[in-house]
Amino acid sequence: MAVQGELLTATGKALLRSRDGGCSWAPSPAFQDAWVSSLAEHPTDDSLLYVATGRPAVTNFLYRSEDGGETWTPTPLRREAVFSTVRVAPSDPKRLYVSGWVGYAMYLFRSGDAGETWEDLPQTFPSGLEGAYDLKLLSVSPANPDVLWMRVSSRDTAGNIRYAVLRSEDGGRTLTSVLEQEDPLVNMDVSADGRTSWVATYNHLYRGREGESFLPLSLPTGNACVTRVGGELYACGSTWLHEWALARSTDEGTSWEPRFSLRDVQGVHQCPVGTPVRERCTGLWPQLAQQLGAQVSPTPPDAGTPDGETPPKPEGCGAAAGSAGLAPLLWLILLRRRYGQGEPNT
């Protein structure tokens, strides 16, 4: 998540911040003993953030920051529950949702007054999903705060794990299954009018239009993730399967314009001397470049900067030639990690 020109990510164990485009990261001291499971931002005020913690067997909290993540204050939501995801309704920022579980019981916690009071909603799943676990809130409709999507995992009669996407039209009181398959779910996004949604799995991207079933799109066919930026859709993909790792679509995913390939990744010399990425990763870069098919650019000598001069602003470790940098890809990767690590979504 980009906040006021900086990067923030919830790893499941910590809240990390980078002030230099990803060349160095520092954990927030506010969560030394808590496990930060999810991070959400206000739709119009990027200084207002929410963090949920999800450490088992302890009381977990929802925290609020009003200064872009510099300081944090606990909200009244504190439960002996594992919180998995926090989301703010884009069309009504006072509506907050937090998903999680207490033992084997799955819950959605809902607030209509920006987190001052909460309603606990125990979840009952549709037929065939009895015993579902790992409840995670995926998205809230940009057009209607009562419409939301969640995901659960379950086992079929043969013991195979299945992943389901559930939709609610009444603020999480009742759920309907809209997609069930065996490919692990990564994340999802929704159109501005709430009538089209996309669900990414490890290998595919599905599109569901209002009144229609979810159907797989032809691309991507591997390493999928998705996010909407205005009227454009961005997706992760596999460089080795269809030649791009990031692509853009202006027709809701029917066709894609490649924006970046892993072969375009530049070396860690893009980060300044002294940053953790530069110091720790320089020796690993040649081997990684060979695996990616990227150019092994030699690391130029760096004698530092003359006294009294300000070092140039770093472009980040993933700046790609011929592009505007990897900010969209980095955001998608962070989001992918959020939903992919037993969320691992930002």
GROMACS .gro file of C-alpha atoms in nm:
model
  346
    1MET     CA    1   0.000   0.000   0.000
    2ALA     CA    2   0.133   0.342  -0.097
    3VAL     CA    3   0.068   0.606   0.168
    4GLN     CA    4   0.185   0.965   0.124
    5GLY     CA    5   0.465   0.857  -0.109
    6GLU     CA    6   0.581   0.572   0.117
    7LEU     CA    7   0.515   0.198   0.113
    8LEU     CA    8   0.339   0.009   0.393
    9THR     CA    9   0.272  -0.364   0.404
   10ALA     CA   10   0.126  -0.605   0.657
   11THR     CA   11   0.324  -0.929   0.648
   12GLY     CA   12   0.119  -1.135   0.890
   13LYS     CA   13   0.386  -1.085   1.157
   14ALA     CA   14   0.474  -0.715   1.130
   15LEU     CA   15   0.384  -0.380   0.977
   16LEU     CA   16   0.673  -0.270   0.755
   17ARG     CA   17   0.739   0.074   0.609
   18SER     CA   18   0.975   0.181   0.331
   19ARG     CA   19   1.057   0.547   0.278
   20ASP     CA   20   1.293   0.494  -0.017
   21GLY     CA   21   1.098   0.299  -0.277
   22GLY     CA   22   1.159  -0.046  -0.127
   23CYS     CA   23   1.538  -0.031  -0.080
   24SER     CA   24   1.503  -0.054   0.298
   25TRP     CA   25   1.223  -0.156   0.531
   26ALA     CA   26   1.164  -0.095   0.900
   27PRO     CA   27   0.903  -0.256   1.128
   28SER     CA   28   0.660  -0.034   1.314
   29PRO     CA   29   0.754  -0.030   1.684
   30ALA     CA   30   0.384  -0.020   1.775
   31PHE     CA   31   0.339  -0.389   1.692
   32GLN     CA   32   0.644  -0.563   1.835
   33ASP     CA   33   0.445  -0.844   2.000
   34ALA     CA   34   0.131  -0.834   1.783
   35TRP     CA   35   0.095  -1.006   1.448
   36VAL     CA   36  -0.028  -0.756   1.190
   37SER     CA   37  -0.259  -0.954   0.965
   38SER     CA   38  -0.423  -0.680   0.756
   39LEU     CA   39  -0.399  -0.314   0.661
   40ALA     CA   40  -0.667  -0.088   0.513
   41GLU     CA   41  -0.691   0.280   0.423
   42HIS     CA   42  -0.968   0.536   0.414
   43PRO     CA   43  -1.094   0.582   0.054
   44THR     CA   44  -1.033   0.959   0.044
   45ASP     CA   45  -0.791   1.034   0.330
   46ASP     CA   46  -0.465   0.842   0.302
   47SER     CA   47  -0.354   0.959   0.646
   48LEU     CA   48  -0.635   0.750   0.804
   49LEU     CA   49  -0.541   0.383   0.826
   50TYR     CA   50  -0.660   0.071   1.006
   51VAL     CA   51  -0.459  -0.233   1.114
   52ALA     CA   52  -0.593  -0.566   1.242
   53THR     CA   53  -0.386  -0.813   1.442
   54GLY     CA   54  -0.423  -1.189   1.424
   55ARG     CA   55  -0.207  -1.367   1.678
   56PRO     CA   56  -0.367  -1.692   1.799
   57ALA     CA   57  -0.460  -1.750   2.164
   58VAL     CA   58  -0.443  -1.382   2.264
   59THR     CA   59  -0.674  -1.082   2.256
   60ASN     CA   60  -0.643  -0.910   1.920
   61PHE     CA   61  -0.723  -0.549   1.832
   62LEU     CA   62  -0.818  -0.321   1.549
   63TYR     CA   63  -0.596  -0.012   1.551
   64ARG     CA   64  -0.645   0.326   1.386
   65SER     CA   65  -0.384   0.577   1.269
   66GLU     CA   66  -0.466   0.936   1.176
   67ASP     CA   67  -0.113   1.034   1.070
   68GLY     CA   68  -0.031   0.790   0.792
   69GLY     CA   69   0.088   0.510   1.018
   70GLU     CA   70   0.332   0.700   1.238
   71THR     CA   71   0.124   0.638   1.555
   72TRP     CA   72  -0.155   0.392   1.632
   73THR     CA   73  -0.447   0.387   1.877
   74PRO     CA   74  -0.661   0.080   1.957
   75THR     CA   75  -1.030   0.103   1.864
   76PRO     CA   76  -1.301  -0.055   2.083
   77LEU     CA   77  -1.282  -0.375   1.872
   78ARG     CA   78  -1.082  -0.620   2.082
   79ARG     CA   79  -1.172  -0.988   2.090
   80GLU     CA   80  -1.019  -1.323   2.175
   81ALA     CA   81  -1.040  -1.390   1.803
   82VAL     CA   82  -0.795  -1.413   1.516
   83PHE     CA   83  -0.863  -1.115   1.290
   84SER     CA   84  -0.782  -1.197   0.926
   85THR     CA   85  -0.884  -0.889   0.725
   86VAL     CA   86  -1.004  -0.531   0.774
   87ARG     CA   87  -1.185  -0.335   0.501
   88VAL     CA   88  -1.338   0.013   0.477
   89ALA     CA   89  -1.650   0.052   0.260
   90PRO     CA   90  -1.550   0.291  -0.023
   91SER     CA   91  -1.897   0.446  -0.050
   92ASP     CA   92  -1.941   0.487   0.328
   93PRO     CA   93  -1.608   0.521   0.513
   94LYS     CA   94  -1.785   0.490   0.850
   95ARG     CA   95  -1.872   0.131   0.761
   96LEU     CA   96  -1.588  -0.100   0.868
   97TYR     CA   97  -1.567  -0.477   0.840
   98VAL     CA   98  -1.326  -0.719   1.007
   99SER     CA   99  -1.328  -1.093   0.937
  100GLY     CA  100  -1.188  -1.361   1.164
  101TRP     CA  101  -1.261  -1.661   1.378
  102VAL     CA  102  -1.302  -1.769   1.739
  103GLY     CA  103  -1.197  -2.131   1.763
  104TYR     CA  104  -1.391  -2.309   1.488
  105ALA     CA  105  -1.658  -2.038   1.461
  106MET     CA  106  -1.621  -1.791   1.174
  107TYR     CA  107  -1.716  -1.427   1.237
  108LEU     CA  108  -1.764  -1.096   1.061
  109PHE     CA  109  -1.742  -0.788   1.283
  110ARG     CA  110  -1.922  -0.479   1.150
  111SER     CA  111  -1.921  -0.114   1.251
  112GLY     CA  112  -2.135   0.170   1.115
  113ASP     CA  113  -1.970   0.453   1.309
  114ALA     CA  114  -1.603   0.437   1.207
  115GLY     CA  115  -1.517   0.175   1.467
  116GLU     CA  116  -1.672   0.317   1.782
  117THR     CA  117  -1.928   0.036   1.820
  118TRP     CA  118  -1.935  -0.313   1.671
  119GLU     CA  119  -2.179  -0.589   1.585
  120ASP     CA  120  -2.058  -0.951   1.595
  121LEU     CA  121  -2.201  -1.158   1.311
  122PRO     CA  122  -2.139  -1.536   1.339
  123GLN     CA  123  -2.133  -1.683   0.988
  124THR     CA  124  -2.345  -1.967   0.857
  125PHE     CA  125  -2.227  -2.108   0.526
  126PRO     CA  126  -2.431  -2.241   0.231
  127SER     CA  127  -2.499  -2.611   0.183
  128GLY     CA  128  -2.185  -2.804   0.095
  129LEU     CA  129  -1.960  -2.566   0.286
  130GLU     CA  130  -2.040  -2.683   0.636
  131GLY     CA  131  -1.721  -2.686   0.839
  132ALA     CA  132  -1.559  -2.418   0.624
  133TYR     CA  133  -1.262  -2.242   0.779
  134ASP     CA  134  -1.012  -1.960   0.718
  135LEU     CA  135  -1.272  -1.688   0.660
  136LYS     CA  136  -1.128  -1.376   0.495
  137LEU     CA  137  -1.303  -1.068   0.371
  138LEU     CA  138  -1.197  -0.998   0.012
  139SER     CA  139  -1.370  -0.678  -0.094
  140VAL     CA  140  -1.656  -0.437  -0.031
  141SER     CA  141  -1.847  -0.296  -0.327
  142PRO     CA  142  -1.743   0.060  -0.417
  143ALA     CA  143  -2.110   0.139  -0.483
  144ASN     CA  144  -2.292  -0.027  -0.192
  145PRO     CA  145  -2.156  -0.076   0.163
  146ASP     CA  146  -2.388  -0.374   0.218
  147VAL     CA  147  -2.243  -0.576  -0.072
  148LEU     CA  148  -1.925  -0.766   0.005
  149TRP     CA  149  -1.731  -1.077  -0.087
  150MET     CA  150  -1.555  -1.326   0.140
  151ARG     CA  151  -1.359  -1.645   0.091
  152VAL     CA  152  -1.341  -1.970   0.285
  153SER     CA  153  -1.159  -2.300   0.256
  154SER     CA  154  -1.326  -2.639   0.295
  155ARG     CA  155  -1.270  -3.008   0.224
  156ASP     CA  156  -1.480  -3.222  -0.005
  157THR     CA  157  -1.579  -3.583   0.064
  158ALA     CA  158  -1.250  -3.703  -0.085
  159GLY     CA  159  -1.048  -3.480   0.147
  160ASN     CA  160  -0.942  -3.232  -0.121
  161ILE     CA  161  -0.925  -2.864  -0.028
  162ARG     CA  162  -1.167  -2.638  -0.214
  163TYR     CA  163  -1.182  -2.260  -0.212
  164ALA     CA  164  -1.507  -2.067  -0.230
  165VAL     CA  165  -1.595  -1.703  -0.288
  166LEU     CA  166  -1.909  -1.594  -0.104
  167ARG     CA  167  -2.120  -1.284  -0.168
  168SER     CA  168  -2.342  -1.097   0.076
  169GLU     CA  169  -2.596  -0.830  -0.011
  170ASP     CA  170  -2.703  -0.753   0.345
  171GLY     CA  171  -2.383  -0.644   0.511
  172GLY     CA  172  -2.258  -0.991   0.594
  173ARG     CA  173  -2.570  -1.137   0.756
  174THR     CA  174  -2.625  -1.401   0.486
  175LEU     CA  175  -2.390  -1.545   0.225
  176THR     CA  176  -2.427  -1.703  -0.120
  177SER     CA  177  -2.154  -1.907  -0.291
  178VAL     CA  178  -2.060  -1.756  -0.629
  179LEU     CA  179  -1.739  -1.944  -0.713
  180GLU     CA  180  -1.596  -2.276  -0.595
  181GLN     CA  181  -1.280  -2.438  -0.732
  182GLU     CA  182  -0.955  -2.610  -0.626
  183ASP     CA  183  -0.702  -2.338  -0.715
  184PRO     CA  184  -0.598  -2.133  -0.409
  185LEU     CA  185  -0.746  -1.782  -0.406
  186VAL     CA  186  -0.516  -1.481  -0.417
  187ASN     CA  187  -0.730  -1.167  -0.421
  188MET     CA  188  -1.015  -0.989  -0.599
  189ASP     CA  189  -1.133  -0.645  -0.709
  190VAL     CA  190  -1.459  -0.484  -0.814
  191SER     CA  191  -1.560  -0.227  -1.076
  192ALA     CA  192  -1.653   0.124  -0.963
  193ASP     CA  193  -2.024   0.057  -1.015
  194GLY     CA  194  -2.003  -0.277  -0.831
  195ARG     CA  195  -2.149  -0.470  -1.125
  196THR     CA  196  -1.833  -0.655  -1.235
  197SER     CA  197  -1.587  -0.838  -1.016
  198TRP     CA  198  -1.263  -1.025  -1.076
  199VAL     CA  199  -1.118  -1.309  -0.869
  200ALA     CA  200  -0.754  -1.413  -0.903
  201THR     CA  201  -0.626  -1.759  -0.813
  202TYR     CA  202  -0.271  -1.888  -0.837
  203ASN     CA  203  -0.324  -1.976  -1.203
  204HIS     CA  204  -0.631  -1.800  -1.339
  205LEU     CA  205  -0.834  -1.481  -1.339
  206TYR     CA  206  -1.213  -1.509  -1.324
  207ARG     CA  207  -1.465  -1.240  -1.418
  208GLY     CA  208  -1.820  -1.224  -1.291
  209ARG     CA  209  -2.074  -0.976  -1.423
  210GLU     CA  210  -2.395  -0.891  -1.243
  211GLY     CA  211  -2.648  -1.170  -1.294
  212GLU     CA  212  -2.388  -1.401  -1.453
  213SER     CA  213  -2.161  -1.678  -1.325
  214PHE     CA  214  -1.786  -1.633  -1.284
  215LEU     CA  215  -1.596  -1.748  -1.591
  216PRO     CA  216  -1.218  -1.784  -1.641
  217LEU     CA  217  -1.049  -1.531  -1.868
  218SER     CA  218  -0.803  -1.650  -2.132
  219LEU     CA  219  -0.515  -1.465  -1.961
  220PRO     CA  220  -0.331  -1.476  -1.730
  221THR     CA  221  -0.261  -1.848  -1.705
  222GLY     CA  222  -0.021  -1.840  -1.410
  223ASN     CA  223   0.088  -1.630  -1.112
  224ALA     CA  224  -0.234  -1.430  -1.125
  225CYS     CA  225  -0.338  -1.133  -0.914
  226VAL     CA  226  -0.554  -0.833  -0.995
  227THR     CA  227  -0.624  -0.472  -0.905
  228ARG     CA  228  -0.838  -0.197  -1.056
  229VAL     CA  229  -0.707   0.157  -1.096
  230GLY     CA  230  -0.982   0.387  -1.216
  231GLY     CA  231  -1.121   0.243  -1.538
  232GLU     CA  232  -0.818   0.021  -1.599
  233LEU     CA  233  -0.744  -0.328  -1.477
  234TYR     CA  234  -0.395  -0.451  -1.390
  235ALA     CA  235  -0.301  -0.815  -1.351
  236CYS     CA  236   0.003  -1.017  -1.254
  237GLY     CA  237   0.102  -1.295  -1.489
  238SER     CA  238   0.379  -1.538  -1.575
  239THR     CA  239   0.666  -1.421  -1.795
  240TRP     CA  240   0.739  -1.782  -1.887
  241LEU     CA  241   0.384  -1.868  -1.991
  242HIS     CA  242   0.269  -1.556  -2.177
  243GLU     CA  243   0.568  -1.319  -2.180
  244TRP     CA  244   0.447  -1.066  -1.923
  245ALA     CA  245   0.448  -1.029  -1.547
  246LEU     CA  246   0.228  -0.718  -1.543
  247ALA     CA  247  -0.036  -0.618  -1.798
  248ARG     CA  248  -0.312  -0.360  -1.834
  249SER     CA  249  -0.664  -0.403  -1.967
  250THR     CA  250  -0.915  -0.138  -2.070
  251ASP     CA  251  -1.193  -0.386  -2.158
  252GLU     CA  252  -1.244  -0.558  -1.822
  253GLY     CA  253  -0.986  -0.828  -1.887
  254THR     CA  254  -1.091  -0.944  -2.232
  255SER     CA  255  -0.758  -0.831  -2.381
  256TRP     CA  256  -0.429  -0.727  -2.222
  257GLU     CA  257  -0.148  -0.484  -2.300
  258PRO     CA  258   0.185  -0.608  -2.159
  259ARG     CA  259   0.351  -0.353  -1.933
  260PHE     CA  260   0.640  -0.540  -1.779
  261SER     CA  261   0.834  -0.867  -1.802
  262LEU     CA  262   1.060  -1.012  -1.536
  263ARG     CA  263   1.333  -1.003  -1.798
  264ASP     CA  264   1.322  -0.623  -1.763
  265VAL     CA  265   1.417  -0.627  -1.395
  266GLN     CA  266   1.730  -0.426  -1.322
  267GLY     CA  267   1.989  -0.506  -1.059
  268VAL     CA  268   2.008  -0.402  -0.696
  269HIS     CA  269   2.257  -0.130  -0.792
  270GLN     CA  270   1.946   0.085  -0.840
  271CYS     CA  271   1.939   0.113  -0.461
  272PRO     CA  272   2.189   0.346  -0.289
  273VAL     CA  273   2.499   0.214  -0.114
  274GLY     CA  274   2.425   0.132   0.248
  275THR     CA  275   2.063   0.027   0.202
  276PRO     CA  276   1.976  -0.331   0.307
  277VAL     CA  277   1.865  -0.436  -0.041
  278ARG     CA  278   2.192  -0.312  -0.196
  279GLU     CA  279   2.418  -0.465   0.068
  280ARG     CA  280   2.245  -0.800   0.112
  281CYS     CA  281   2.128  -0.872  -0.240
  282THR     CA  282   2.417  -0.763  -0.464
  283GLY     CA  283   2.586  -1.103  -0.444
  284LEU     CA  284   2.262  -1.283  -0.526
  285TRP     CA  285   2.170  -1.072  -0.827
  286PRO     CA  286   2.375  -1.252  -1.101
  287GLN     CA  287   2.214  -1.588  -1.022
  288LEU     CA  288   1.867  -1.435  -1.003
  289ALA     CA  289   1.920  -1.245  -1.327
  290GLN     CA  290   2.015  -1.568  -1.501
  291GLN     CA  291   1.697  -1.735  -1.376
  292LEU     CA  292   1.484  -1.442  -1.493
  293GLY     CA  293   1.660  -1.401  -1.824
  294ALA     CA  294   1.745  -1.044  -1.726
  295GLN     CA  295   2.059  -0.853  -1.819
  296VAL     CA  296   2.333  -0.892  -1.560
  297SER     CA  297   2.433  -0.528  -1.537
  298PRO     CA  298   2.759  -0.474  -1.351
  299THR     CA  299   2.726  -0.281  -1.029
  300PRO     CA  300   2.888   0.058  -1.091
  301PRO     CA  301   3.141   0.185  -0.840
  302ASP     CA  302   3.001   0.428  -0.586
  303ALA     CA  303   3.239   0.664  -0.413
  304GLY     CA  304   2.958   0.836  -0.228
  305THR     CA  305   2.846   1.194  -0.280
  306PRO     CA  306   3.060   1.505  -0.246
  307ASP     CA  307   3.040   1.687   0.083
  308GLY     CA  308   2.741   1.916   0.103
  309GLU     CA  309   2.551   1.756  -0.185
  310THR     CA  310   2.220   1.578  -0.142
  311PRO     CA  311   2.216   1.222  -0.280
  312PRO     CA  312   1.976   1.176  -0.571
  313LYS     CA  313   1.636   1.036  -0.483
  314PRO     CA  314   1.642   0.658  -0.539
  315GLU     CA  315   1.407   0.516  -0.798
  316GLY     CA  316   1.369   0.189  -0.610
  317CYS     CA  317   1.517  -0.153  -0.660
  318GLY     CA  318   1.275  -0.251  -0.931
  319ALA     CA  319   1.298   0.042  -1.170
  320ALA     CA  320   1.256  -0.095  -1.520
  321ALA     CA  321   1.399   0.053  -1.836
  322GLY     CA  322   1.135   0.189  -2.067
  323SER     CA  323   0.865   0.204  -1.803
  324ALA     CA  324   0.751   0.427  -1.523
  325GLY     CA  325   0.901   0.190  -1.268
  326LEU     CA  326   0.751  -0.108  -1.089
  327ALA     CA  327   0.526   0.068  -0.842
  328PRO     CA  328   0.211  -0.106  -0.977
  329LEU     CA  329   0.388  -0.443  -0.986
  330LEU     CA  330   0.531  -0.397  -0.637
  331TRP     CA  331   0.185  -0.313  -0.508
  332LEU     CA  332   0.043  -0.624  -0.673
  333ILE     CA  333   0.323  -0.841  -0.534
  334LEU     CA  334   0.263  -0.708  -0.183
  335LEU     CA  335  -0.106  -0.770  -0.226
  336ARG     CA  336  -0.033  -1.119  -0.362
  337ARG     CA  337   0.178  -1.197  -0.057
  338ARG     CA  338  -0.095  -1.070   0.172
  339TYR     CA  339  -0.356  -1.306   0.040
  340GLY     CA  340  -0.123  -1.589  -0.041
  341GLN     CA  341   0.039  -1.649   0.299
  342GLY     CA  342  -0.264  -1.760   0.482
  343GLU     CA  343  -0.366  -1.411   0.513
  344PRO     CA  344  -0.107  -1.240   0.296
  345ASN     CA  345  -0.467  -0.883   0.118
  346THR     CA  346  -0.321  -0.442   0.115
   0.00000   0.00000   0.00000
